[in-house]
Short mmCIF file of C-alpha atoms in Angstrom, two decimals:
data_model
loop_
_atom_site.label_atom_id
_atom_site.label_comp_id
_atom_site.label_asym_id
_atom_site.label_seq_id
_atom_site.Cartn_x
_atom_site.Cartn_y
_atom_site.Cartn_z
CA MET L 1 0.00 0.00 0.00
CA PRO L 2 1.34 3.47 -0.76
CA ASN L 3 2.02 5.67 2.20
CA THR L 4 -0.13 8.69 3.09
CA ASN L 5 2.06 11.19 1.24
CA THR L 6 1.96 9.05 -1.89
CA GLN L 7 -1.84 8.78 -1.67
CA ARG L 8 -2.15 12.56 -1.43
CA ALA L 9 0.13 13.05 -4.42
CA ILE L 10 -1.93 10.61 -6.48
CA MET L 11 -5.13 12.36 -5.45
CA ARG L 12 -3.76 15.77 -6.42
CA THR L 13 -2.73 14.37 -9.80
CA LEU L 14 -6.19 12.85 -10.38
CA ILE L 15 -7.90 16.15 -9.47
CA LEU L 16 -5.60 18.06 -11.82
CA VAL L 17 -6.19 15.62 -14.70
CA PHE L 18 -9.97 15.68 -14.10
CA GLY L 19 -9.94 19.46 -14.14
CA LEU L 20 -8.01 19.57 -17.40
CA VAL L 21 -10.39 17.07 -19.03
CA MET L 22 -13.48 19.02 -17.93
CA ALA L 23 -11.93 22.27 -19.11
CA SER L 24 -11.34 20.75 -22.53
CA LEU L 25 -15.01 19.75 -22.73
CA ALA L 26 -16.40 23.17 -21.65
CA PRO L 27 -17.07 25.84 -24.27
CA MET L 28 -14.20 28.28 -24.48
CA PRO L 29 -14.85 31.98 -24.11
CA ALA L 30 -14.25 34.15 -27.18
CA THR L 31 -10.53 34.92 -27.43
CA ALA L 32 -8.98 38.01 -28.95
CA GLN L 33 -8.14 35.87 -31.97
CA ASP L 34 -11.77 34.71 -32.27
CA ARG L 35 -13.01 38.29 -32.11
CA ALA L 36 -10.45 39.41 -34.68
CA ARG L 37 -11.76 36.73 -37.04
CA VAL L 38 -15.38 37.85 -36.50
CA GLU L 39 -14.32 41.48 -36.93
CA ALA L 40 -12.85 40.62 -40.32
CA GLN L 41 -16.11 38.89 -41.27
CA PHE L 42 -17.98 42.04 -40.21
CA GLN L 43 -15.89 44.23 -42.49
CA ASP L 44 -16.50 41.79 -45.37
CA TRP L 45 -20.24 41.91 -44.64
CA LEU L 46 -20.23 45.71 -44.76
CA ALA L 47 -18.45 45.68 -48.11
CA GLN L 48 -20.29 42.81 -49.76
CA THR L 49 -23.82 43.07 -48.31
CA VAL L 50 -24.46 46.51 -46.85
CA TRP L 51 -22.71 48.67 -49.45
CA PRO L 52 -24.61 47.28 -52.49
CA HIS L 53 -27.97 47.80 -50.72
CA ALA L 54 -26.98 51.30 -49.58
CA LYS L 55 -25.79 52.24 -53.08
CA ALA L 56 -29.11 51.10 -54.52
CA LYS L 57 -30.84 53.50 -52.10
CA GLY L 58 -28.81 56.47 -53.31
CA VAL L 59 -26.07 56.46 -50.66
CA SER L 60 -22.73 57.71 -51.99
CA ARG L 61 -19.41 56.01 -51.36
CA ALA L 62 -18.23 59.12 -49.50
CA THR L 63 -21.22 58.97 -47.11
CA PHE L 64 -20.75 55.23 -46.61
CA ASN L 65 -17.04 55.54 -45.86
CA ALA L 66 -17.57 58.43 -43.47
CA ALA L 67 -20.29 56.50 -41.59
CA PHE L 68 -18.06 53.47 -40.99
CA ASP L 69 -14.76 55.24 -40.46
CA GLY L 70 -13.28 53.57 -37.37
CA VAL L 71 -16.46 51.57 -36.65
CA ARG L 72 -15.93 48.18 -35.05
CA LEU L 73 -18.26 45.63 -33.51
CA ASN L 74 -19.68 46.58 -30.11
CA TRP L 75 -19.54 43.36 -28.09
CA ASP L 76 -21.32 44.94 -25.11
CA LEU L 77 -24.71 45.22 -26.84
CA PRO L 78 -27.46 42.77 -25.76
CA ASP L 79 -28.85 39.80 -27.72
CA LEU L 80 -25.79 39.25 -29.91
CA VAL L 81 -25.36 35.98 -31.80
CA PRO L 82 -21.80 35.75 -33.17
CA PRO L 83 -21.27 33.57 -36.26
CA GLY L 84 -21.55 29.91 -35.29
CA SER L 85 -23.58 30.61 -32.13
CA ARG L 86 -27.20 29.69 -31.53
CA ALA L 87 -29.81 32.26 -30.49
CA LYS L 88 -31.38 31.79 -27.07
CA THR L 89 -34.12 33.55 -25.13
CA PRO L 90 -32.21 35.91 -22.83
CA LYS L 91 -32.76 35.53 -19.11
CA ARG L 92 -33.23 39.20 -18.42
CA GLN L 93 -34.88 41.97 -20.41
CA ARG L 94 -32.80 45.14 -20.55
CA GLN L 95 -35.67 47.28 -21.82
CA ALA L 96 -37.52 48.84 -18.88
CA GLU L 97 -40.88 48.72 -20.66
CA PHE L 98 -41.00 44.95 -20.24
CA GLY L 99 -39.97 44.78 -16.58
CA ALA L 100 -41.69 45.21 -13.23
CA PRO L 101 -44.60 47.72 -13.45
CA ALA L 102 -43.95 49.25 -10.02
CA LYS L 103 -40.37 50.03 -11.00
CA TYR L 104 -41.43 51.54 -14.31
CA PHE L 105 -43.93 53.85 -12.58
CA ASN L 106 -41.57 54.92 -9.82
CA ARG L 107 -42.45 58.22 -8.22
CA GLY L 108 -39.29 59.98 -9.36
CA SER L 109 -39.90 59.22 -13.05
CA VAL L 110 -43.59 60.12 -12.97
CA ASN L 111 -43.21 63.30 -10.92
CA GLY L 112 -40.16 64.48 -12.83
CA ALA L 113 -41.80 63.99 -16.21
CA THR L 114 -44.93 65.77 -14.97
CA ALA L 115 -43.20 68.82 -13.47
CA THR L 116 -40.96 69.43 -16.48
CA GLY L 117 -43.81 68.75 -18.88
CA ARG L 118 -45.95 71.46 -17.27
CA LYS L 119 -43.18 74.04 -17.68
CA LEU L 120 -42.61 73.10 -21.30
CA ALA L 121 -46.35 73.15 -21.99
CA ARG L 122 -46.22 76.89 -21.31
CA GLN L 123 -42.96 77.43 -23.17
CA TYR L 124 -44.11 75.65 -26.34
CA ALA L 125 -47.83 76.46 -26.11
CA GLN L 126 -48.02 77.99 -29.60
CA THR L 127 -46.15 75.11 -31.26
CA LEU L 128 -48.24 72.49 -29.46
CA ALA L 129 -51.48 74.26 -30.39
CA ARG L 130 -50.41 74.40 -34.03
CA VAL L 131 -49.48 70.72 -34.07
CA GLU L 132 -52.79 69.78 -32.40
CA ARG L 133 -54.74 71.73 -35.02
CA ALA L 134 -52.85 69.94 -37.79
CA THR L 135 -52.90 66.42 -36.37
CA GLY L 136 -55.65 66.22 -33.73
CA VAL L 137 -53.11 64.96 -31.18
CA PRO L 138 -53.30 66.82 -27.82
CA GLY L 139 -50.18 68.71 -26.84
CA HIS L 140 -49.95 67.03 -23.43
CA ILE L 141 -49.70 63.61 -25.09
CA ILE L 142 -46.89 64.82 -27.36
CA LEU L 143 -45.08 66.25 -24.35
CA ALA L 144 -45.40 63.00 -22.41
CA ILE L 145 -43.80 61.04 -25.26
CA TRP L 146 -40.99 63.58 -25.55
CA GLY L 147 -40.40 63.28 -21.81
CA ARG L 148 -40.38 59.49 -21.78
CA GLU L 149 -38.17 59.10 -24.82
CA SER L 150 -35.37 61.54 -24.05
CA GLY L 151 -36.19 63.44 -20.85
CA TYR L 152 -37.36 66.36 -23.01
CA GLY L 153 -34.09 66.27 -24.93
CA ARG L 154 -31.95 66.35 -21.80
CA VAL L 155 -30.85 62.71 -21.63
CA ALA L 156 -27.50 61.96 -23.28
CA ILE L 157 -27.74 59.67 -26.30
CA PRO L 158 -24.28 58.10 -26.32
CA HIS L 159 -23.89 55.55 -29.10
CA ASN L 160 -22.67 55.78 -32.68
CA VAL L 161 -25.72 54.66 -34.66
CA PHE L 162 -23.62 52.98 -37.34
CA GLU L 163 -21.73 50.98 -34.73
CA VAL L 164 -24.97 49.90 -33.01
CA LEU L 165 -26.94 49.04 -36.13
CA GLY L 166 -23.91 47.57 -37.85
CA THR L 167 -23.26 45.23 -34.92
CA LYS L 168 -26.90 44.23 -34.58
CA GLY L 169 -27.37 43.84 -38.31
CA PHE L 170 -24.36 41.55 -38.50
CA MET L 171 -24.93 39.44 -35.39
CA SER L 172 -28.13 39.75 -33.37
CA THR L 173 -31.34 37.84 -32.83
CA ARG L 174 -33.09 40.26 -35.26
CA ALA L 175 -30.33 40.73 -37.80
CA ASP L 176 -32.56 41.31 -40.85
CA TYR L 177 -34.52 44.04 -39.09
CA PHE L 178 -31.43 45.89 -37.92
CA THR L 179 -29.80 45.61 -41.35
CA GLN L 180 -32.76 47.44 -42.87
CA GLU L 181 -32.51 50.08 -40.14
CA LEU L 182 -28.81 50.46 -40.92
CA ILE L 183 -29.59 51.19 -44.57
CA ALA L 184 -32.20 53.75 -43.47
CA ALA L 185 -29.62 55.45 -41.20
CA LEU L 186 -27.27 55.75 -44.16
CA GLN L 187 -30.08 57.36 -46.18
CA ILE L 188 -30.59 59.93 -43.41
CA ALA L 189 -26.88 60.73 -43.43
CA GLN L 190 -26.92 61.04 -47.20
CA ALA L 191 -29.84 63.51 -47.08
CA GLY L 192 -28.03 65.71 -44.55
CA HIS L 193 -30.85 65.93 -42.00
CA ALA L 194 -28.55 65.47 -39.01
CA PRO L 195 -25.99 68.06 -37.89
CA SER L 196 -22.36 66.99 -38.21
CA GLY L 197 -21.50 64.34 -35.62
CA ALA L 198 -25.09 64.11 -34.34
CA MET L 199 -25.98 60.62 -35.55
CA LYS L 200 -26.08 59.26 -32.03
CA SER L 201 -28.51 56.58 -30.91
CA SER L 202 -29.70 54.45 -28.05
CA TRP L 203 -28.35 50.92 -27.60
CA ALA L 204 -31.20 49.82 -29.90
CA GLY L 205 -30.41 52.33 -32.66
CA ALA L 206 -33.14 54.94 -31.94
CA LEU L 207 -32.32 58.51 -32.97
CA GLY L 208 -32.74 62.00 -31.60
CA GLN L 209 -35.12 63.54 -29.08
CA PRO L 210 -38.19 61.53 -30.15
CA GLN L 211 -36.08 58.35 -30.42
CA PHE L 212 -37.21 57.37 -33.90
CA MET L 213 -35.76 54.27 -35.47
CA PRO L 214 -34.21 55.32 -38.80
CA SER L 215 -37.05 53.85 -40.88
CA SER L 216 -39.56 55.78 -38.77
CA PHE L 217 -37.55 58.96 -39.31
CA LEU L 218 -37.79 58.52 -43.07
CA LYS L 219 -41.58 58.10 -42.85
CA TYR L 220 -42.64 60.48 -40.09
CA ALA L 221 -40.00 63.10 -39.23
CA ALA L 222 -41.31 66.58 -40.07
CA ASP L 223 -39.89 70.05 -40.58
CA GLY L 224 -41.74 72.14 -38.02
CA ASN L 225 -39.79 75.40 -38.28
CA GLY L 226 -39.60 75.67 -42.06
CA ASP L 227 -35.82 75.49 -42.48
CA GLY L 228 -36.01 72.56 -44.91
CA ARG L 229 -34.69 69.89 -42.52
CA ALA L 230 -36.32 67.58 -40.01
CA ASP L 231 -33.79 68.14 -37.24
CA ILE L 232 -34.95 65.91 -34.38
CA TRP L 233 -31.53 66.28 -32.74
CA ARG L 234 -31.41 70.03 -32.02
CA SER L 235 -34.83 71.46 -32.89
CA GLU L 236 -37.55 71.15 -30.24
CA VAL L 237 -40.13 72.43 -32.75
CA ASP L 238 -39.22 69.73 -35.27
CA THR L 239 -39.28 67.16 -32.48
CA LEU L 240 -42.80 68.07 -31.33
CA THR L 241 -44.08 68.28 -34.89
CA SER L 242 -42.57 64.88 -35.73
CA ILE L 243 -44.15 63.17 -32.72
CA GLY L 244 -47.56 64.60 -33.58
CA ASN L 245 -47.16 63.55 -37.20
CA TYR L 246 -46.19 60.02 -36.15
CA LEU L 247 -49.28 59.58 -33.96
CA ALA L 248 -51.63 61.10 -36.54
CA ARG L 249 -50.27 58.84 -39.28
CA HIS L 250 -50.81 55.85 -37.01
CA GLY L 251 -54.49 56.63 -36.63
CA TRP L 252 -54.97 58.94 -33.63
CA VAL L 253 -58.73 59.59 -33.29
CA LYS L 254 -59.34 63.27 -32.70
CA GLY L 255 -61.61 64.04 -29.76
CA ARG L 256 -61.23 60.69 -27.99
CA ASP L 257 -59.29 60.09 -24.79
CA TRP L 258 -56.67 57.37 -24.42
CA GLY L 259 -58.38 55.59 -21.49
CA PHE L 260 -59.69 55.59 -17.92
CA GLU L 261 -58.65 53.82 -14.73
CA VAL L 262 -61.45 51.54 -13.59
CA ARG L 263 -62.54 49.03 -10.98
CA VAL L 264 -63.25 45.58 -12.41
CA PRO L 265 -65.62 43.46 -10.31
CA ALA L 266 -64.88 39.78 -9.71
CA SER L 267 -67.76 38.91 -12.03
CA VAL L 268 -65.79 40.32 -14.98
CA SER L 269 -62.98 37.94 -15.90
CA CYS L 270 -59.50 39.27 -16.54
CA THR L 271 -59.46 36.93 -19.56
CA LEU L 272 -61.61 39.51 -21.38
CA GLU L 273 -58.52 41.69 -21.81
CA GLY L 274 -57.22 42.67 -25.22
CA PRO L 275 -57.79 44.85 -28.29
CA ASP L 276 -59.54 41.94 -30.04
CA GLN L 277 -62.25 41.74 -27.37
CA GLY L 278 -63.56 45.30 -27.50
CA ARG L 279 -67.12 46.43 -26.92
CA PRO L 280 -68.85 49.79 -26.52
CA ILE L 281 -67.81 51.48 -23.29
CA ASN L 282 -71.42 51.66 -22.12
CA ARG L 283 -71.52 47.86 -22.26
CA TRP L 284 -68.50 47.62 -19.98
CA ALA L 285 -70.34 49.95 -17.63
CA ALA L 286 -73.43 47.73 -17.77
CA MET L 287 -71.22 44.79 -16.71
CA GLY L 288 -70.25 46.68 -13.55
CA VAL L 289 -66.95 48.25 -14.64
CA THR L 290 -66.76 51.73 -13.09
CA ARG L 291 -64.30 54.63 -13.13
CA VAL L 292 -62.22 54.92 -9.97
CA ASN L 293 -63.13 58.60 -9.55
CA GLY L 294 -66.84 57.75 -9.31
CA LYS L 295 -67.77 59.72 -12.43
CA ALA L 296 -69.64 58.29 -15.38
CA PHE L 297 -67.73 57.70 -18.59
CA PRO L 298 -67.95 60.83 -20.77
CA THR L 299 -71.08 60.91 -22.92
CA HIS L 300 -69.13 61.18 -26.17
CA GLU L 301 -67.11 58.07 -25.21
CA GLN L 302 -69.91 55.76 -24.16
CA ARG L 303 -70.79 54.39 -27.59
CA GLY L 304 -67.18 54.23 -28.68
CA GLU L 305 -65.16 51.01 -28.64
CA GLY L 306 -63.34 50.30 -25.39
CA TYR L 307 -60.94 47.54 -24.36
CA LEU L 308 -60.06 46.04 -21.00
CA LEU L 309 -56.41 46.53 -20.04
CA MET L 310 -54.92 44.81 -16.98
CA PRO L 311 -51.14 45.08 -17.42
CA ALA L 312 -50.43 43.22 -14.16
CA GLY L 313 -53.54 41.06 -14.23
CA ARG L 314 -55.37 41.17 -10.92
CA ASN L 315 -52.14 42.40 -9.31
CA GLY L 316 -52.41 46.04 -10.32
CA PRO L 317 -54.53 48.87 -11.72
CA ALA L 318 -57.10 48.18 -14.44
CA PHE L 319 -58.24 50.37 -17.33
CA ILE L 320 -60.74 50.74 -20.11
CA VAL L 321 -58.75 52.09 -23.03
CA THR L 322 -59.71 53.47 -26.44
CA PRO L 323 -58.15 52.93 -29.87
CA ASN L 324 -55.83 55.84 -29.10
CA PHE L 325 -54.11 53.74 -26.46
CA TYR L 326 -52.98 51.36 -29.19
CA VAL L 327 -51.75 54.29 -31.28
CA LEU L 328 -49.52 55.18 -28.32
CA LYS L 329 -48.45 51.55 -28.17
CA ASP L 330 -47.39 51.73 -31.82
CA TYR L 331 -44.70 54.16 -30.68
CA ASN L 332 -43.21 51.52 -28.38
CA MET L 333 -44.76 48.06 -28.30
CA SER L 334 -45.34 47.97 -24.56
CA ASP L 335 -48.52 48.34 -22.52
CA LEU L 336 -46.55 50.01 -19.74
CA TYR L 337 -45.05 52.54 -22.13
CA ALA L 338 -48.42 53.59 -23.56
CA LEU L 339 -49.91 53.70 -20.07
CA PHE L 340 -47.05 55.87 -18.76
CA VAL L 341 -47.53 58.33 -21.62
CA GLY L 342 -51.28 58.58 -21.11
CA HIS L 343 -50.91 58.93 -17.34
CA VAL L 344 -48.19 61.58 -17.43
CA GLY L 345 -50.08 63.44 -20.15
CA ASP L 346 -53.15 63.55 -17.91
CA ARG L 347 -51.06 64.81 -15.01
CA ILE L 348 -49.56 67.55 -17.19
CA ALA L 349 -52.92 68.69 -18.52
CA TYR L 350 -55.35 68.06 -15.67
CA GLY L 351 -53.29 67.77 -12.49
CA MET L 352 -54.36 64.18 -11.88
CA GLY L 353 -52.75 62.16 -9.10
CA ASP L 354 -51.45 58.60 -8.83
CA PHE L 355 -53.37 55.54 -9.94
CA GLU L 356 -55.78 54.27 -7.32
CA GLY L 357 -54.75 50.68 -7.93
CA ARG L 358 -51.38 49.59 -6.57
CA TRP L 359 -48.87 47.48 -8.44
CA GLY L 360 -48.23 44.10 -6.88
CA ASN L 361 -44.82 42.49 -6.57
CA VAL L 362 -44.83 41.07 -10.10
CA GLY L 363 -42.82 41.36 -13.29
CA ALA L 364 -39.39 40.31 -12.05
CA MET L 365 -39.22 36.78 -13.51
CA TYR L 366 -36.55 35.73 -15.99
CA ARG L 367 -37.66 35.99 -19.60
CA SER L 368 -36.41 32.45 -20.15
CA ASP L 369 -38.76 31.17 -17.43
CA ILE L 370 -41.75 33.01 -18.88
CA ALA L 371 -40.86 31.67 -22.34
CA ALA L 372 -40.88 28.12 -20.93
CA MET L 373 -44.33 28.73 -19.48
CA GLN L 374 -45.50 30.15 -22.79
CA ARG L 375 -44.36 27.01 -24.58
CA GLY L 376 -46.32 24.94 -22.07
CA LEU L 377 -49.46 27.01 -22.72
CA GLU L 378 -48.94 26.70 -26.48
CA ALA L 379 -48.78 22.92 -26.10
CA MET L 380 -52.23 23.12 -24.49
CA GLY L 381 -53.57 25.05 -27.48
CA HIS L 382 -53.36 28.61 -26.12
CA ASP L 383 -52.36 31.58 -28.28
CA VAL L 384 -49.77 33.40 -26.13
CA GLY L 385 -48.52 35.68 -28.89
CA GLY L 386 -45.25 33.79 -29.27
CA ALA L 387 -42.86 32.28 -26.73
CA ASN L 388 -40.79 35.45 -26.38
CA GLY L 389 -40.65 35.66 -22.59
CA LEU L 390 -42.69 38.89 -22.48
CA PRO L 391 -46.00 38.93 -20.55
CA GLY L 392 -48.21 40.57 -23.19
CA PHE L 393 -51.98 40.57 -23.13
CA LYS L 394 -52.27 37.24 -24.99
CA ASN L 395 -49.94 35.62 -22.48
CA ARG L 396 -51.78 37.18 -19.54
CA ARG L 397 -55.23 36.06 -20.58
CA SER L 398 -53.97 32.59 -21.59
CA ILE L 399 -52.73 32.17 -18.04
CA GLY L 400 -56.14 33.29 -16.79
CA ARG L 401 -57.94 30.82 -19.05
CA TRP L 402 -55.67 28.01 -17.87
CA GLN L 403 -56.34 29.02 -14.26
CA GLU L 404 -60.10 29.02 -14.79
CA ALA L 405 -59.98 25.68 -16.63
CA THR L 406 -58.12 24.11 -13.68
CA GLY L 407 -60.46 25.48 -11.04
CA GLN L 408 -58.21 28.32 -9.88
CA ARG L 409 -58.99 31.99 -9.42
CA ALA L 410 -57.82 33.80 -12.53
CA THR L 411 -55.06 36.33 -11.84
CA CYS L 412 -53.84 36.64 -15.46
CA PHE L 413 -50.13 37.15 -14.83
CA PRO L 414 -47.10 34.80 -14.79
CA GLU L 415 -45.89 33.92 -11.29
CA PRO L 416 -42.96 31.75 -10.16
CA GLY L 417 -45.28 29.15 -8.63
CA MET L 418 -46.70 28.35 -12.07
CA LYS L 419 -43.38 27.18 -13.54
CA ALA L 420 -43.73 23.59 -12.35
CA ALA L 421 -47.16 23.20 -13.95
CA LEU L 422 -46.54 25.11 -17.18
CA GLY L 423 -42.79 25.09 -17.87
CA ARG L 424 -41.42 23.28 -20.91
#
């Protein structure tokens, strides 16, 4: 038998060998050499794929070269899929609009946007009145979007748009979409709308004070001050005019509100939520849905279509919203975003206070866990709107329908305790 020292030496050797074997089986992190190889592929992609498409859209070689001078891949952006990798549902969602409602409606954000919005409502009263006459969109709604998107033009927009869109167009989970946005950004540069050095964007590639994606800029940006350019980077008048134009072109209904906070009795199921289950507002009232302030729904709204909105299911405030709510949602595909804009707009214009309903402790689950639950619901035949890990209205009501079908009280929102029953 070997002595104790020999046994220890053998054990250390076995541990070392085991560690080396396991290390050889584990995926290696990207090395500098790997990234250099991908960087070279990126430059080839710009030359062979992006340039021909840009040229076909009227972009000159000089504009193209200036846009990509010194541009390299930004490896810190989210949802990247380098060549040879496989796309996965990310665990966390970086975009605040798809997170916890209580965090999104924190007092600092709501109060700050309201106070500044009221000051700017006075400062830009003439511009806002002109835009409202032209588009039908109330000035307080335009202000609320401006405040949410860029802090009324005061939030720094740090990224080089060509770096962001180039990286995402080359290697992201939505590469085709971002490639088209990259071409649109080059068209904007070619047309000379942006001041020199101003083509800065968010981490998602959104531009200027209204945070338009480049394709939206090409469709909806407007010259509000008559200087021949739609300067959404430096001109507040162009910014306000562009936001109003965007909403009008997306179908804003003049004279209608965006929505009302309501109380929903237990007899009205949360599974009735959604823009595809609308009914006249007076019918919701006949079912027992009432405004939280005790007033009747406005007379001119009662025969209009209304939709139940419960963004946290039974764990938060509830609303009857109009088609204008979904116009706001077209600006940013999030219920919380559209609700924030409507709420802050009301506070700017009418001095309204907080929601009566309180947000429960929901919305902090991993996207990957919600996606697993969505796949489980899909296997049962539910339409959840896609297994994307985001708790949209189709996901919420599918959970409620599953709860009702299994004898549970419908709460209509994903919760950790459901993972065992629904996860796939």
